[in-house]
Amino acid sequence: EAGVAQSPRYKIIEKRQSVAFWCNPISGHATLYWYQQILGQGPKLLIQFQNNGVVDDSQLPKDRFSAERLKGVDSTLKIQPAKLEDSAVYLCASSFGDQVQQFFGPGTRLTVL
Amino acid sequence: QKEVEQNSGPLSVPEGAIASLNCTYSDRGSQSFFWYRQYSGKSPELIMSIYSNGDKEDGRFTAQLNKASQYVSLLIRDSQPSDSATYLCAVNSGTYKYIFGTGTRLKVLA
């Protein structure tokens, strides 16, 4: 079974530029999560989708971050404009449902200069 | 008070010893509890899940849950250098509310 796919794996941008990350979850997983993990910290949930609907985006900085999950499958997370403090690893995870194990992708390491 | 708390460590144990990792949570309504292992530069991967009070064993790993005291722990028996990683506690405290702790860094000394 293929795992969660993410791209790109690494991205370096200047502050105020925009960037987009892509995630393809495990086939059949209805729930998709985007996390931000700053070095030395645990993953922080940015947004959670159930199929193509948002069920939690309370910690998403909506003035600069946006995410969508069209057709309930793959998803994109965008940052525009980026700030220095956005430097982090962005993890995508998926699960079959709620309150069960999450499967994580390899992550995208973002560096904002 | 943080919703899920862990001691950041590092917790250092000699090879072959038992490593004990602890996690406390604030929401009494929490139903599902998970331990993930994260190697440096890698993504988290599930070690154990536990849903009811008591112990759950899987190989060298034992998860313990005490809902009355609001803590969950992970014991690693016969610790190996390959167990050196950050261990993340995750708590699901309701529909669509999944929270990670900051993780405990474990070092197993050969």
PDB file of C-alpha atoms in Angstrom:
ATOM      1  CA  GLU A   1       0.000   0.000   0.000  1.00  0.00           C
ATOM      2  CA  ALA A   2       1.426   3.372  -0.985  1.00  0.00           C
ATOM      3  CA  GLY A   3       1.964   5.840   1.821  1.00  0.00           C
ATOM      4  CA  VAL A   4       1.190   9.524   2.070  1.00  0.00           C
ATOM      5  CA  ALA A   5       2.996  11.462  -0.649  1.00  0.00           C
ATOM      6  CA  GLN A   6       4.172  15.046  -0.284  1.00  0.00           C
ATOM      7  CA  SER A   7       6.035  17.432  -2.522  1.00  0.00           C
ATOM      8  CA  PRO A   8       8.312  19.217  -2.626  1.00  0.00           C
ATOM      9  CA  ARG A   9      10.566  17.757   0.052  1.00  0.00           C
ATOM     10  CA  TYR A  10      12.508  20.976   0.509  1.00  0.00           C
ATOM     11  CA  LYS A  11      11.807  24.598  -0.328  1.00  0.00           C
ATOM     12  CA  ILE A  12      13.788  27.767   0.255  1.00  0.00           C
ATOM     13  CA  ILE A  13      12.094  31.107  -0.377  1.00  0.00           C
ATOM     14  CA  GLU A  14      12.541  34.755   0.488  1.00  0.00           C
ATOM     15  CA  LYS A  15      10.155  36.380   2.935  1.00  0.00           C
ATOM     16  CA  ARG A  16       7.042  37.827   1.342  1.00  0.00           C
ATOM     17  CA  GLN A  17       7.153  35.214  -1.434  1.00  0.00           C
ATOM     18  CA  SER A  18       4.463  32.587  -1.821  1.00  0.00           C
ATOM     19  CA  VAL A  19       4.796  28.822  -1.651  1.00  0.00           C
ATOM     20  CA  ALA A  20       2.531  25.824  -2.116  1.00  0.00           C
ATOM     21  CA  PHE A  21       2.751  22.287  -0.802  1.00  0.00           C
ATOM     22  CA  TRP A  22       0.979  19.245  -2.174  1.00  0.00           C
ATOM     23  CA  CYS A  23      -0.223  16.111  -0.405  1.00  0.00           C
ATOM     24  CA  ASN A  24      -1.738  12.884  -1.672  1.00  0.00           C
ATOM     25  CA  PRO A  25      -3.169  10.757   1.149  1.00  0.00           C
ATOM     26  CA  ILE A  26      -3.438   6.996   1.379  1.00  0.00           C
ATOM     27  CA  SER A  27      -6.202   5.743  -0.875  1.00  0.00           C
ATOM     28  CA  GLY A  28      -9.515   5.528   0.940  1.00  0.00           C
ATOM     29  CA  HIS A  29      -8.516   7.782   3.831  1.00  0.00           C
ATOM     30  CA  ALA A  30     -11.276  10.315   4.351  1.00  0.00           C
ATOM     31  CA  THR A  31      -9.455  12.444   6.908  1.00  0.00           C
ATOM     32  CA  LEU A  32      -6.491  14.606   5.955  1.00  0.00           C
ATOM     33  CA  TYR A  33      -4.395  16.774   8.256  1.00  0.00           C
ATOM     34  CA  TRP A  34      -1.814  19.480   7.736  1.00  0.00           C
ATOM     35  CA  TYR A  35       0.624  20.091  10.580  1.00  0.00           C
ATOM     36  CA  GLN A  36       3.378  22.611  11.151  1.00  0.00           C
ATOM     37  CA  GLN A  37       6.334  21.326  13.144  1.00  0.00           C
ATOM     38  CA  ILE A  38       8.909  23.831  14.304  1.00  0.00           C
ATOM     39  CA  LEU A  39      12.268  22.396  15.357  1.00  0.00           C
ATOM     40  CA  GLY A  40      12.093  20.999  18.883  1.00  0.00           C
ATOM     41  CA  GLN A  41       8.311  21.171  19.092  1.00  0.00           C
ATOM     42  CA  GLY A  42       5.469  18.756  18.535  1.00  0.00           C
ATOM     43  CA  PRO A  43       3.301  18.920  15.411  1.00  0.00           C
ATOM     44  CA  LYS A  44       0.747  21.713  15.506  1.00  0.00           C
ATOM     45  CA  LEU A  45      -2.483  21.071  13.635  1.00  0.00           C
ATOM     46  CA  LEU A  46      -3.158  23.713  10.998  1.00  0.00           C
ATOM     47  CA  ILE A  47      -6.201  22.279   9.284  1.00  0.00           C
ATOM     48  CA  GLN A  48      -8.179  19.056   9.182  1.00  0.00           C
ATOM     49  CA  PHE A  49     -10.385  17.881   6.338  1.00  0.00           C
ATOM     50  CA  GLN A  50     -13.061  15.239   6.399  1.00  0.00           C
ATOM     51  CA  ASN A  51     -13.480  14.306   2.742  1.00  0.00           C
ATOM     52  CA  ASN A  52     -13.387  17.748   1.092  1.00  0.00           C
ATOM     53  CA  GLY A  53     -14.898  19.668   4.009  1.00  0.00           C
ATOM     54  CA  VAL A  54     -12.943  21.546   6.672  1.00  0.00           C
ATOM     55  CA  VAL A  55     -13.652  20.319  10.208  1.00  0.00           C
ATOM     56  CA  ASP A  56     -10.981  22.280  12.096  1.00  0.00           C
ATOM     57  CA  ASP A  57      -8.924  25.251  10.960  1.00  0.00           C
ATOM     58  CA  SER A  58      -8.825  27.089  14.275  1.00  0.00           C
ATOM     59  CA  GLN A  59      -5.015  27.358  14.289  1.00  0.00           C
ATOM     60  CA  LEU A  60      -4.569  28.243  10.632  1.00  0.00           C
ATOM     61  CA  PRO A  61      -3.301  31.830  10.178  1.00  0.00           C
ATOM     62  CA  LYS A  62      -5.966  32.637   7.657  1.00  0.00           C
ATOM     63  CA  ASP A  63      -4.476  35.985   6.681  1.00  0.00           C
ATOM     64  CA  ARG A  64      -1.601  34.178   4.977  1.00  0.00           C
ATOM     65  CA  PHE A  65      -2.340  30.443   4.903  1.00  0.00           C
ATOM     66  CA  SER A  66      -4.949  28.697   2.812  1.00  0.00           C
ATOM     67  CA  ALA A  67      -5.687  25.065   2.066  1.00  0.00           C
ATOM     68  CA  GLU A  68      -8.025  23.127  -0.109  1.00  0.00           C
ATOM     69  CA  ARG A  69      -8.887  19.524  -0.748  1.00  0.00           C
ATOM     70  CA  LEU A  70     -10.674  19.211  -4.010  1.00  0.00           C
ATOM     71  CA  LYS A  71     -12.653  16.056  -4.737  1.00  0.00           C
ATOM     72  CA  GLY A  72     -11.815  14.747  -1.271  1.00  0.00           C
ATOM     73  CA  VAL A  73      -8.472  13.313  -2.325  1.00  0.00           C
ATOM     74  CA  ASP A  74      -5.259  15.339  -2.607  1.00  0.00           C
ATOM     75  CA  SER A  75      -4.717  18.664  -0.943  1.00  0.00           C
ATOM     76  CA  THR A  76      -2.650  21.815  -1.270  1.00  0.00           C
ATOM     77  CA  LEU A  77      -1.476  24.175   1.454  1.00  0.00           C
ATOM     78  CA  LYS A  78      -0.416  27.670   0.437  1.00  0.00           C
ATOM     79  CA  ILE A  79       1.418  30.435   2.258  1.00  0.00           C
ATOM     80  CA  GLN A  80       1.222  33.946   0.865  1.00  0.00           C
ATOM     81  CA  PRO A  81       3.153  35.999   1.850  1.00  0.00           C
ATOM     82  CA  ALA A  82       5.673  33.965   3.823  1.00  0.00           C
ATOM     83  CA  LYS A  83       7.283  35.230   7.020  1.00  0.00           C
ATOM     84  CA  LEU A  84      10.539  34.195   8.661  1.00  0.00           C
ATOM     85  CA  GLU A  85       8.609  32.420  11.431  1.00  0.00           C
ATOM     86  CA  ASP A  86       6.988  30.116   8.868  1.00  0.00           C
ATOM     87  CA  SER A  87      10.258  28.196   8.607  1.00  0.00           C
ATOM     88  CA  ALA A  88       9.276  24.709   9.697  1.00  0.00           C
ATOM     89  CA  VAL A  89       8.477  21.227   8.470  1.00  0.00           C
ATOM     90  CA  TYR A  90       4.982  20.917   7.054  1.00  0.00           C
ATOM     91  CA  LEU A  91       3.582  17.464   7.600  1.00  0.00           C
ATOM     92  CA  CYS A  92       0.587  15.966   5.882  1.00  0.00           C
ATOM     93  CA  ALA A  93      -1.152  13.003   7.484  1.00  0.00           C
ATOM     94  CA  SER A  94      -4.204  10.949   6.684  1.00  0.00           C
ATOM     95  CA  SER A  95      -6.400   8.504   8.520  1.00  0.00           C
ATOM     96  CA  PHE A  96      -9.296   6.221   7.787  1.00  0.00           C
ATOM     97  CA  GLY A  97     -11.492   8.145  10.213  1.00  0.00           C
ATOM     98  CA  ASP A  98     -11.471  10.126  13.420  1.00  0.00           C
ATOM     99  CA  GLN A  99      -9.819   8.934  16.652  1.00  0.00           C
ATOM    100  CA  VAL A 100      -7.616   6.401  14.909  1.00  0.00           C
ATOM    101  CA  GLN A 101      -3.995   6.151  13.826  1.00  0.00           C
ATOM    102  CA  GLN A 102      -2.641   8.832  11.507  1.00  0.00           C
ATOM    103  CA  PHE A 103      -0.157   8.045   8.764  1.00  0.00           C
ATOM    104  CA  PHE A 104       2.341  10.769   8.013  1.00  0.00           C
ATOM    105  CA  GLY A 105       4.014  11.781   4.805  1.00  0.00           C
ATOM    106  CA  PRO A 106       7.743  12.589   4.646  1.00  0.00           C
ATOM    107  CA  GLY A 107       7.108  16.309   5.154  1.00  0.00           C
ATOM    108  CA  THR A 108       8.245  19.460   3.391  1.00  0.00           C
ATOM    109  CA  ARG A 109      11.048  21.424   5.019  1.00  0.00           C
ATOM    110  CA  LEU A 110      10.469  25.133   4.393  1.00  0.00           C
ATOM    111  CA  THR A 111      13.170  27.709   4.957  1.00  0.00           C
ATOM    112  CA  VAL A 112      12.188  31.364   4.714  1.00  0.00           C
ATOM    113  CA  LEU A 113      15.126  33.756   4.328  1.00  0.00           C
TER     114      LEU A 113
ATOM    115  CA  GLN B   1      -2.034  24.661  31.290  1.00  0.00           C
ATOM    116  CA  LYS B   2      -1.042  22.926  28.087  1.00  0.00           C
ATOM    117  CA  GLU B   3      -3.570  20.436  26.782  1.00  0.00           C
ATOM    118  CA  VAL B   4      -0.985  17.647  26.413  1.00  0.00           C
ATOM    119  CA  GLU B   5       2.198  17.855  28.477  1.00  0.00           C
ATOM    120  CA  GLN B   6       5.396  15.905  28.213  1.00  0.00           C
ATOM    121  CA  ASN B   7       8.822  16.359  29.734  1.00  0.00           C
ATOM    122  CA  SER B   8      11.067  17.407  26.868  1.00  0.00           C
ATOM    123  CA  GLY B   9      14.061  15.488  28.211  1.00  0.00           C
ATOM    124  CA  PRO B  10      16.473  14.268  27.152  1.00  0.00           C
ATOM    125  CA  LEU B  11      15.803  11.083  29.061  1.00  0.00           C
ATOM    126  CA  SER B  12      18.971   9.012  29.075  1.00  0.00           C
ATOM    127  CA  VAL B  13      18.889   5.300  29.891  1.00  0.00           C
ATOM    128  CA  PRO B  14      21.548   2.603  29.516  1.00  0.00           C
ATOM    129  CA  GLU B  15      21.096  -0.109  26.934  1.00  0.00           C
ATOM    130  CA  GLY B  16      18.943  -2.933  28.272  1.00  0.00           C
ATOM    131  CA  ALA B  17      17.168  -0.763  30.840  1.00  0.00           C
ATOM    132  CA  ILE B  18      13.490   0.203  30.959  1.00  0.00           C
ATOM    133  CA  ALA B  19      12.640   3.644  29.610  1.00  0.00           C
ATOM    134  CA  SER B  20       9.544   5.267  31.078  1.00  0.00           C
ATOM    135  CA  LEU B  21       7.888   8.120  29.201  1.00  0.00           C
ATOM    136  CA  ASN B  22       4.989  10.064  30.661  1.00  0.00           C
ATOM    137  CA  CYS B  23       2.247  12.291  29.328  1.00  0.00           C
ATOM    138  CA  THR B  24      -0.553  14.188  31.053  1.00  0.00           C
ATOM    139  CA  TYR B  25      -3.603  15.704  29.422  1.00  0.00           C
ATOM    140  CA  SER B  26      -6.143  18.264  30.514  1.00  0.00           C
ATOM    141  CA  ASP B  27      -9.413  17.224  28.844  1.00  0.00           C
ATOM    142  CA  ARG B  28     -11.219  14.630  30.963  1.00  0.00           C
ATOM    143  CA  GLY B  29     -13.365  13.733  27.969  1.00  0.00           C
ATOM    144  CA  SER B  30     -10.405  12.410  25.995  1.00  0.00           C
ATOM    145  CA  GLN B  31     -11.068   9.023  24.465  1.00  0.00           C
ATOM    146  CA  SER B  32      -8.095   7.971  22.357  1.00  0.00           C
ATOM    147  CA  PHE B  33      -4.406   8.051  23.153  1.00  0.00           C
ATOM    148  CA  PHE B  34      -1.421   7.449  20.932  1.00  0.00           C
ATOM    149  CA  TRP B  35       2.341   7.221  21.155  1.00  0.00           C
ATOM    150  CA  TYR B  36       4.328   8.129  18.063  1.00  0.00           C
ATOM    151  CA  ARG B  37       8.069   7.787  17.565  1.00  0.00           C
ATOM    152  CA  GLN B  38       9.923  10.397  15.533  1.00  0.00           C
ATOM    153  CA  TYR B  39      13.516   9.924  14.495  1.00  0.00           C
ATOM    154  CA  SER B  40      15.510  13.065  13.784  1.00  0.00           C
ATOM    155  CA  GLY B  41      14.616  14.420  10.366  1.00  0.00           C
ATOM    156  CA  LYS B  42      11.826  11.889   9.873  1.00  0.00           C
ATOM    157  CA  SER B  43       8.069  11.870  10.239  1.00  0.00           C
ATOM    158  CA  PRO B  44       6.182  10.496  13.235  1.00  0.00           C
ATOM    159  CA  GLU B  45       5.163   6.842  13.138  1.00  0.00           C
ATOM    160  CA  LEU B  46       2.693   5.114  15.427  1.00  0.00           C
ATOM    161  CA  ILE B  47       4.078   2.932  18.218  1.00  0.00           C
ATOM    162  CA  MET B  48       0.992   2.263  20.317  1.00  0.00           C
ATOM    163  CA  SER B  49      -2.631   3.265  20.648  1.00  0.00           C
ATOM    164  CA  ILE B  50      -4.721   2.788  23.781  1.00  0.00           C
ATOM    165  CA  TYR B  51      -8.371   3.496  24.386  1.00  0.00           C
ATOM    166  CA  SER B  52      -9.248   2.028  27.808  1.00  0.00           C
ATOM    167  CA  ASN B  53      -7.766   2.119  31.293  1.00  0.00           C
ATOM    168  CA  GLY B  54      -4.994  -0.318  32.055  1.00  0.00           C
ATOM    169  CA  ASP B  55      -2.019  -1.705  30.224  1.00  0.00           C
ATOM    170  CA  LYS B  56      -1.552  -2.650  26.602  1.00  0.00           C
ATOM    171  CA  GLU B  57       1.530  -4.585  25.581  1.00  0.00           C
ATOM    172  CA  ASP B  58       3.108  -4.968  22.161  1.00  0.00           C
ATOM    173  CA  GLY B  59       6.516  -6.581  22.112  1.00  0.00           C
ATOM    174  CA  ARG B  60       8.931  -4.449  24.126  1.00  0.00           C
ATOM    175  CA  PHE B  61       6.409  -1.618  24.404  1.00  0.00           C
ATOM    176  CA  THR B  62       3.699  -1.196  27.044  1.00  0.00           C
ATOM    177  CA  ALA B  63       1.245   1.669  27.085  1.00  0.00           C
ATOM    178  CA  GLN B  64      -0.496   2.491  30.348  1.00  0.00           C
ATOM    179  CA  LEU B  65      -3.601   4.636  30.661  1.00  0.00           C
ATOM    180  CA  ASN B  66      -5.135   6.095  33.803  1.00  0.00           C
ATOM    181  CA  LYS B  67      -8.099   8.282  32.896  1.00  0.00           C
ATOM    182  CA  ALA B  68      -8.862   9.201  36.522  1.00  0.00           C
ATOM    183  CA  SER B  69      -5.394  10.706  36.889  1.00  0.00           C
ATOM    184  CA  GLN B  70      -5.314  11.894  33.279  1.00  0.00           C
ATOM    185  CA  TYR B  71      -2.017  10.388  32.334  1.00  0.00           C
ATOM    186  CA  VAL B  72      -0.730   7.963  29.807  1.00  0.00           C
ATOM    187  CA  SER B  73       2.703   6.415  29.809  1.00  0.00           C
ATOM    188  CA  LEU B  74       4.911   4.349  27.545  1.00  0.00           C
ATOM    189  CA  LEU B  75       7.373   1.797  28.857  1.00  0.00           C
ATOM    190  CA  ILE B  76      10.131   0.477  26.632  1.00  0.00           C
ATOM    191  CA  ARG B  77      11.746  -2.687  27.966  1.00  0.00           C
ATOM    192  CA  ASP B  78      15.252  -3.790  27.029  1.00  0.00           C
ATOM    193  CA  SER B  79      15.966  -0.383  25.500  1.00  0.00           C
ATOM    194  CA  GLN B  80      18.201  -0.406  22.443  1.00  0.00           C
ATOM    195  CA  PRO B  81      20.267   2.418  20.906  1.00  0.00           C
ATOM    196  CA  SER B  82      17.868   2.221  17.939  1.00  0.00           C
ATOM    197  CA  ASP B  83      15.082   3.363  20.293  1.00  0.00           C
ATOM    198  CA  SER B  84      16.788   6.754  20.574  1.00  0.00           C
ATOM    199  CA  ALA B  85      14.227   9.186  19.172  1.00  0.00           C
ATOM    200  CA  THR B  86      11.597  11.696  20.210  1.00  0.00           C
ATOM    201  CA  TYR B  87       8.396  10.138  21.509  1.00  0.00           C
ATOM    202  CA  LEU B  88       5.225  12.127  20.909  1.00  0.00           C
ATOM    203  CA  CYS B  89       2.074  11.652  22.936  1.00  0.00           C
ATOM    204  CA  ALA B  90      -1.143  12.430  21.064  1.00  0.00           C
ATOM    205  CA  VAL B  91      -4.602  12.714  22.550  1.00  0.00           C
ATOM    206  CA  ASN B  92      -7.924  12.764  20.769  1.00  0.00           C
ATOM    207  CA  SER B  93     -10.303  14.636  23.037  1.00  0.00           C
ATOM    208  CA  GLY B  94     -13.428  14.651  20.988  1.00  0.00           C
ATOM    209  CA  THR B  95     -14.610  14.633  17.467  1.00  0.00           C
ATOM    210  CA  TYR B  96     -11.955  16.087  15.246  1.00  0.00           C
ATOM    211  CA  LYS B  97      -9.704  17.265  18.073  1.00  0.00           C
ATOM    212  CA  TYR B  98      -6.302  15.599  17.910  1.00  0.00           C
ATOM    213  CA  ILE B  99      -3.507  17.219  19.949  1.00  0.00           C
ATOM    214  CA  PHE B 100       0.192  16.357  20.126  1.00  0.00           C
ATOM    215  CA  GLY B 101       2.509  17.003  23.020  1.00  0.00           C
ATOM    216  CA  THR B 102       5.927  18.530  22.457  1.00  0.00           C
ATOM    217  CA  GLY B 103       7.635  15.161  22.735  1.00  0.00           C
ATOM    218  CA  THR B 104      10.237  13.575  24.995  1.00  0.00           C
ATOM    219  CA  ARG B 105      13.691  12.977  23.566  1.00  0.00           C
ATOM    220  CA  LEU B 106      15.020   9.552  24.559  1.00  0.00           C
ATOM    221  CA  LYS B 107      18.700   8.629  24.429  1.00  0.00           C
ATOM    222  CA  VAL B 108      19.689   5.016  24.910  1.00  0.00           C
ATOM    223  CA  LEU B 109      23.351   4.765  25.786  1.00  0.00           C
ATOM    224  CA  ALA B 110      25.315   1.808  24.453  1.00  0.00           C
TER     225      ALA B 110
END
